[in-house]
XYZ file of C-alpha atoms in Angstrom:
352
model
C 0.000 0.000 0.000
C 2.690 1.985 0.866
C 4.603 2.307 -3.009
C 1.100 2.924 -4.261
C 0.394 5.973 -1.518
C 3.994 7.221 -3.171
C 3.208 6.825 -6.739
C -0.458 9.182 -6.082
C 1.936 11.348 -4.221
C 3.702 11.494 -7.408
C 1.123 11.547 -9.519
C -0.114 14.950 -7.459
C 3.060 17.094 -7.308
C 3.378 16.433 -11.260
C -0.407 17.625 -11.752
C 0.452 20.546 -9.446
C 3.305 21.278 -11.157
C 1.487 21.105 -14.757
C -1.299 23.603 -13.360
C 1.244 26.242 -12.511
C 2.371 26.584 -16.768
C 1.445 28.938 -18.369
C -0.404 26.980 -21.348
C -2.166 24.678 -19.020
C -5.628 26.441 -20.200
C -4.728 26.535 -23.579
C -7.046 22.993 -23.869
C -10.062 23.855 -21.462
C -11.065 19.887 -21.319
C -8.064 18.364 -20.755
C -7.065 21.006 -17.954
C -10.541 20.723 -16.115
C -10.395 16.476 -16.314
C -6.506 17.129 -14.382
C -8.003 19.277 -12.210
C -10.157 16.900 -11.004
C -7.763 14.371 -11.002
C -5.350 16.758 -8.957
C -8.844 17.052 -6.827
C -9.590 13.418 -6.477
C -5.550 12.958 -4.945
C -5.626 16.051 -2.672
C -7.448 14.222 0.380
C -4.727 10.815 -0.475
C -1.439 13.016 -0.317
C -2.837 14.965 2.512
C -3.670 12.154 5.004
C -0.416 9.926 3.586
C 1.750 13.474 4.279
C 0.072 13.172 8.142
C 0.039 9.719 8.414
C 4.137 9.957 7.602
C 4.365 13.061 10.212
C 3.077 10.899 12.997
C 5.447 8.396 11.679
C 8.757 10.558 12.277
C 7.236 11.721 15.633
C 7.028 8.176 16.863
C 10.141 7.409 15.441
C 11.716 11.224 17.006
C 10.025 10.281 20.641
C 11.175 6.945 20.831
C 14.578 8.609 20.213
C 14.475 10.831 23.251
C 13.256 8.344 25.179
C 16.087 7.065 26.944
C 16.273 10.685 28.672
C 14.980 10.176 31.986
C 13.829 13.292 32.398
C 12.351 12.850 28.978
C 11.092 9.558 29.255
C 7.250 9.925 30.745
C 6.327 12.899 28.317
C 8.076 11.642 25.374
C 5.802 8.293 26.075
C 2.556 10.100 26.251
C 3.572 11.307 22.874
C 4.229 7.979 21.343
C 0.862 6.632 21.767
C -0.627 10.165 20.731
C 1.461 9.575 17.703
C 1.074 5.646 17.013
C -2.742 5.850 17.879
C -3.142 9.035 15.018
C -0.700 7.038 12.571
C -3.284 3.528 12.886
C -6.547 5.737 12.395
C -5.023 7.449 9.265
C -3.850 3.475 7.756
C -6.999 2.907 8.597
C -8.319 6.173 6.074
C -5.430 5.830 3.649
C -7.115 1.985 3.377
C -10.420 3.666 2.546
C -9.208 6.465 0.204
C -7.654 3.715 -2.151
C -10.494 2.046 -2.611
C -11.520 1.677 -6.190
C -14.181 5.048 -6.501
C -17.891 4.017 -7.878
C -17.129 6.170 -11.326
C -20.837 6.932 -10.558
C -20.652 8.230 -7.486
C -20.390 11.890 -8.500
C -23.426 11.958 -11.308
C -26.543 13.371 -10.408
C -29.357 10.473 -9.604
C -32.981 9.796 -11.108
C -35.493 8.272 -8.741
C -38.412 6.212 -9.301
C -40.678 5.877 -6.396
C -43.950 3.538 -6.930
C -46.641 2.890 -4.384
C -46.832 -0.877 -3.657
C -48.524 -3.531 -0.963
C -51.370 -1.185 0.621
C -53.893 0.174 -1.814
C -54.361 3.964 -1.129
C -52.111 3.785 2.132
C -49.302 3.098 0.079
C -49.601 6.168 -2.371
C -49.652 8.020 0.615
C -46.702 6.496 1.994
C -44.889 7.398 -1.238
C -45.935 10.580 -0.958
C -44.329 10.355 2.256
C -40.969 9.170 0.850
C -41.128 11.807 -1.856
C -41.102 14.931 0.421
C -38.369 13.003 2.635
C -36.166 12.962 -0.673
C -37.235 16.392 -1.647
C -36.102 17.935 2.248
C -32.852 16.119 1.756
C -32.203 17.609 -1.334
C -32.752 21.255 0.073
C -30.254 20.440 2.696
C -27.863 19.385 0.676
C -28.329 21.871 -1.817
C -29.225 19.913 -4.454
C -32.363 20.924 -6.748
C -35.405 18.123 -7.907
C -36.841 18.254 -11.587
C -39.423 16.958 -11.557
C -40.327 14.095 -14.522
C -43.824 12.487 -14.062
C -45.585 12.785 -11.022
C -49.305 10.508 -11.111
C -51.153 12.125 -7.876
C -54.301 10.071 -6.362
C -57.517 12.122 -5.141
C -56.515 11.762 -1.812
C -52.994 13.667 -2.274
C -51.039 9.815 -2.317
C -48.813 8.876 -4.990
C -49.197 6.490 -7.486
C -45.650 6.889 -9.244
C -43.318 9.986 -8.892
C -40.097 10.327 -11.137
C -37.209 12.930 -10.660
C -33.862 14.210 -10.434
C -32.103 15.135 -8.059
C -29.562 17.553 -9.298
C -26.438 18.027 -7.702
C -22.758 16.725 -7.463
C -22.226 13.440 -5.348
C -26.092 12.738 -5.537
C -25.654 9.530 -6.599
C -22.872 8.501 -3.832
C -25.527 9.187 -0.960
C -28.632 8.513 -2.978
C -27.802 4.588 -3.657
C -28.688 3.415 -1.178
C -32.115 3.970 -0.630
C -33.007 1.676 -3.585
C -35.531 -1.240 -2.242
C -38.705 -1.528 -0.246
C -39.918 0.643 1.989
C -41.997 -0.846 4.509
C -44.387 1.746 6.892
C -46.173 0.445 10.345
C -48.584 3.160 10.767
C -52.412 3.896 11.290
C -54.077 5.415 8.000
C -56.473 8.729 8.068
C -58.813 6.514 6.525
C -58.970 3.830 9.419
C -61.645 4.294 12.091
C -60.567 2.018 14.125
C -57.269 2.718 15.196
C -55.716 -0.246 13.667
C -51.714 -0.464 12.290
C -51.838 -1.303 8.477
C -48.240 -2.333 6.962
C -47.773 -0.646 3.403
C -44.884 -0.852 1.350
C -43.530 1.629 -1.613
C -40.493 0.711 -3.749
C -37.865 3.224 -4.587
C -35.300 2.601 -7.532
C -32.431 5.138 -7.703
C -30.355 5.184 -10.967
C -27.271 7.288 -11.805
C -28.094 9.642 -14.759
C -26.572 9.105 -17.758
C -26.395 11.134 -20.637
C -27.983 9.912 -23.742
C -24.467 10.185 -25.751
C -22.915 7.968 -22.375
C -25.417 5.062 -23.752
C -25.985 3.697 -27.136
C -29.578 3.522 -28.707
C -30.559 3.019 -32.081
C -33.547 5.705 -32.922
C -35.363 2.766 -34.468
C -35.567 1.245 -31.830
C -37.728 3.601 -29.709
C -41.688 4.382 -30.515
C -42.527 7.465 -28.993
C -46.004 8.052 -27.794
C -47.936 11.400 -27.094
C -50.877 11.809 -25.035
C -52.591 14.909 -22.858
C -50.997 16.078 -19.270
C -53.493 15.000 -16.210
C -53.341 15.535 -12.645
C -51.794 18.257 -10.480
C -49.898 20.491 -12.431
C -51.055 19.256 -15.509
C -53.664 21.492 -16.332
C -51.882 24.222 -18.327
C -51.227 21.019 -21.101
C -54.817 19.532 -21.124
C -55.817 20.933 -24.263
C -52.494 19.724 -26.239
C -50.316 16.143 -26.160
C -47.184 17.177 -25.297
C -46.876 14.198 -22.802
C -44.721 12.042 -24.061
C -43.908 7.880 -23.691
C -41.200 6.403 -24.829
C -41.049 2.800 -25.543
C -37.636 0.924 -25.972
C -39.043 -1.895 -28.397
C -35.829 -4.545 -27.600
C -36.187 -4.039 -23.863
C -39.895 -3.491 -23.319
C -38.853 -0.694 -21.122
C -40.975 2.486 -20.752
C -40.946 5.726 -19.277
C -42.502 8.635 -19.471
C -42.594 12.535 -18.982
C -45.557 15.181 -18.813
C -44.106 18.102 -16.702
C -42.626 19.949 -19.239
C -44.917 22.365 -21.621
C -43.606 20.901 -25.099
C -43.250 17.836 -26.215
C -39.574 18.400 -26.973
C -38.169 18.924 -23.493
C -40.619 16.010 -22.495
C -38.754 14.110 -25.135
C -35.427 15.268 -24.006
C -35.954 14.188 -20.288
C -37.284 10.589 -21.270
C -33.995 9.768 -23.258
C -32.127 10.528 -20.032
C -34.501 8.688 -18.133
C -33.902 5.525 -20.408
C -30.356 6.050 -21.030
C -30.073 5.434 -17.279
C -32.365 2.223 -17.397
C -30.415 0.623 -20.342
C -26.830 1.703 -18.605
C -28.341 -0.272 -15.204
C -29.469 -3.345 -17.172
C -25.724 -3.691 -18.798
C -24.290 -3.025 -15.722
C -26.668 -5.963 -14.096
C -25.143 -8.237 -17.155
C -21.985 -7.054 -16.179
C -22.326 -7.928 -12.734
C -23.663 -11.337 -13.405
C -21.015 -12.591 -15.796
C -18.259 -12.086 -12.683
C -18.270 -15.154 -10.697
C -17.547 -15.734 -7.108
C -17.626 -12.299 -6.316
C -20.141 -11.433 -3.043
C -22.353 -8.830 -3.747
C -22.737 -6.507 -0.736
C -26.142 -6.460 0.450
C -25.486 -2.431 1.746
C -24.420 -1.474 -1.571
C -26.767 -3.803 -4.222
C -30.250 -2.284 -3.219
C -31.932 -4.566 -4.991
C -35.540 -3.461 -5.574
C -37.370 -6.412 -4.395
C -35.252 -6.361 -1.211
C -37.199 -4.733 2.160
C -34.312 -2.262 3.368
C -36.108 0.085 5.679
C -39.310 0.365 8.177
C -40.994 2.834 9.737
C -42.945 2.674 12.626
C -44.803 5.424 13.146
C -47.178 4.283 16.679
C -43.139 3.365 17.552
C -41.370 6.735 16.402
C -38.766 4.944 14.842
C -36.969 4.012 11.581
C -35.119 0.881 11.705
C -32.439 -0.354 8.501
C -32.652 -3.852 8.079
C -29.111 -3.926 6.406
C -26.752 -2.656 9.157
C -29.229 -3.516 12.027
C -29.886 0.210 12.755
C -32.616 1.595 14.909
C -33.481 5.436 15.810
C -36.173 6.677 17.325
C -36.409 10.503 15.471
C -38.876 8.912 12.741
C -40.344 12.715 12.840
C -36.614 14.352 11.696
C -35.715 11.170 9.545
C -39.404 11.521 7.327
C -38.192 15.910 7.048
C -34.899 14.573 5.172
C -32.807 13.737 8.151
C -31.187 11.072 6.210
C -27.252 11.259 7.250
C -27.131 8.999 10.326
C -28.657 6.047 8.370
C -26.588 6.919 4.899
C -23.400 7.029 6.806
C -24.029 4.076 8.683
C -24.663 2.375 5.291
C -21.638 3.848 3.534
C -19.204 2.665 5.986
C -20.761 -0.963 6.150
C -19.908 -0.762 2.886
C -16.857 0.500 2.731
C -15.722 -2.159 5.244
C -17.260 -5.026 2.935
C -14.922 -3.496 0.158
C -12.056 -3.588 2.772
C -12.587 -7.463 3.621
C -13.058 -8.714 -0.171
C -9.966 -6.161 -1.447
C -7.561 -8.348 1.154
């Protein structure tokens, strides 16, 4: 690990001393793709440059050691050192993990009400405005794609973007079922009904990042309904797009022409037909253990919440917290980071 945490160092002083030259703008693409190379190394060099300064202070206490007067402090600052040196092996381990190329693309989520008749609309109405608050906080902005509302304000199926850099590296994990414990507006009797939505969360990929044949799509256009649809009633500028070798389809009816309806369901099924190559991919590698944290397979239940309970439990990493009020306003980061370092450390323990 060691010879490879020298070679990024490397690898970073010569990018740092390429951005310095004058004619390092003079090609605007290849300077921005070094930059965020350079970028990408700056955390590595700067924990391996810490992790070797507690180095030379062990190595510079252990020195002085055999000072009497010297000997009790210059201890104390041994373990201070050695304990900071393990914790930043320990990060160093992390940092060289291979990257998800992914992980910084902006995400498109499909969230579909599922076991629970009108209770589960609701309930992904629920999960939508979680998504949406989390978004705001991390300053990230939804666009919205196709959003099929029930009379009583539930959701039958709501697709969006979320806009915003690293999206994608929090985002993937919430793909799965959703399971909510809770007592409907509708019930009279006070009873708990179990409902379940399913959320899918892709990475977006541009059209030009995925290869499809025009003749292979037959595009569909129909009238707007529901909320928001109403200023497109009178003209078809939804739009569905079917993908005739995959049977997939998706469509759009947010937008007031058909053209930028059009233009948002070719990124929506660019990023289907990138997931079902990378699901071939995945597939044709044998004996490798898929993590269970970092899969989120949709038929898989991943997450309950129990409202008469006030908590949100992850069936994954075995997490429980009782905030279900904060989690369901977009307090999302306990349970994302719990999930992200699970699996980080299943990356750690197949990488040895």
């Amino acid at each position: 690990m060691l010879s490879k945490l020298a070679a990024v160092a490397n690898r970073y002083e010569e990018l740092c001393f390429k951005s310095e030259q004058p004619d390092f703008y003079a090609d605007p693409k290849k300077a921005a793709a070094l930059l965020r190379e350079k970028n990408d190394l700056e955390p590595i060099v700067e924990a391996f440059n810490a992790y070797n300064a507690a180095l030379q202070e062990m190595a510079d206490a252990q020195e002085l050691m055999s000072d009497p007067e010297m000997k009790e402090f210059c201890q104390q600052t041994f373990q201070s050192a050695k304990q900071n040196s393990e914790e930043l092996y320990r990060r160093l381990q992390i940092l060289l993990l291979p990257k998800d190329p992914n992980d910084e693309k902006s995400v498109i989520v499909e969230i579909r009400g599922g076991v629970g008749g009108e209770e589960s609309a609701l309930f992904a109405h629920s999960l939508f405005r979680m998504y949406s608050m989390y978004a705001t906080q991390k300053g990230w902005n939804i666009e919205l794609m196709n959003y099929n509302e029930t009379e009583l304000g539930g959701v039958k199926e709501a697709d969006f973007v979320i806009n915003g850099r690293g999206a994608y590296s929090r985002m993937k994990y919430e793909s799965g079922v959703h399971r909510v414990q809770r007592v409907p507006e509708t019930e009279s009797g006070g009873r708990v009904h179990t409902s379940t939505a399913t959320v899918a969360v892709l990475p977006e990929m541009e059209e030009a990042s995925v290869q499809i044949d025009p003749g292979d799509i037959e595009m569909q256009v129909y009238r707007a309904s529901g909320a928001g649809g109403q200023h497109v009633n009178k003209t078809s500028s939804a739009v569905r797009l079917i993908h005739k070798p995959s049977g997939i389809v998706v469509a759009c009816q947010e937008e007031r022409s058909q053209l930028q309806n059009r233009e948002k369901c070719m990124r929506m099924l660019a990023s289907k037909l990138y997931e079902i190559e990378q699901e071939k991919l995945n597939s044709e590698v044998t004996g490798m253990r898929r993590s269970q944290v970092g899969t989120g397979m949709r038929n898989e239940r991943i997450r309950t919440y129990n409202f008469p309970q006030g908590r949100v439990t992850d069936h994954r990493v075995g997490l429980t917290l009782y905030k279900i009020d904060a989690v369901m306003d977009g307090a999302l980061d306990e349970i994302i980071d719990a999930l992200a370092t699970a699996d980080q450390a299943e990356k750690l323990k197949n990488a040895q």
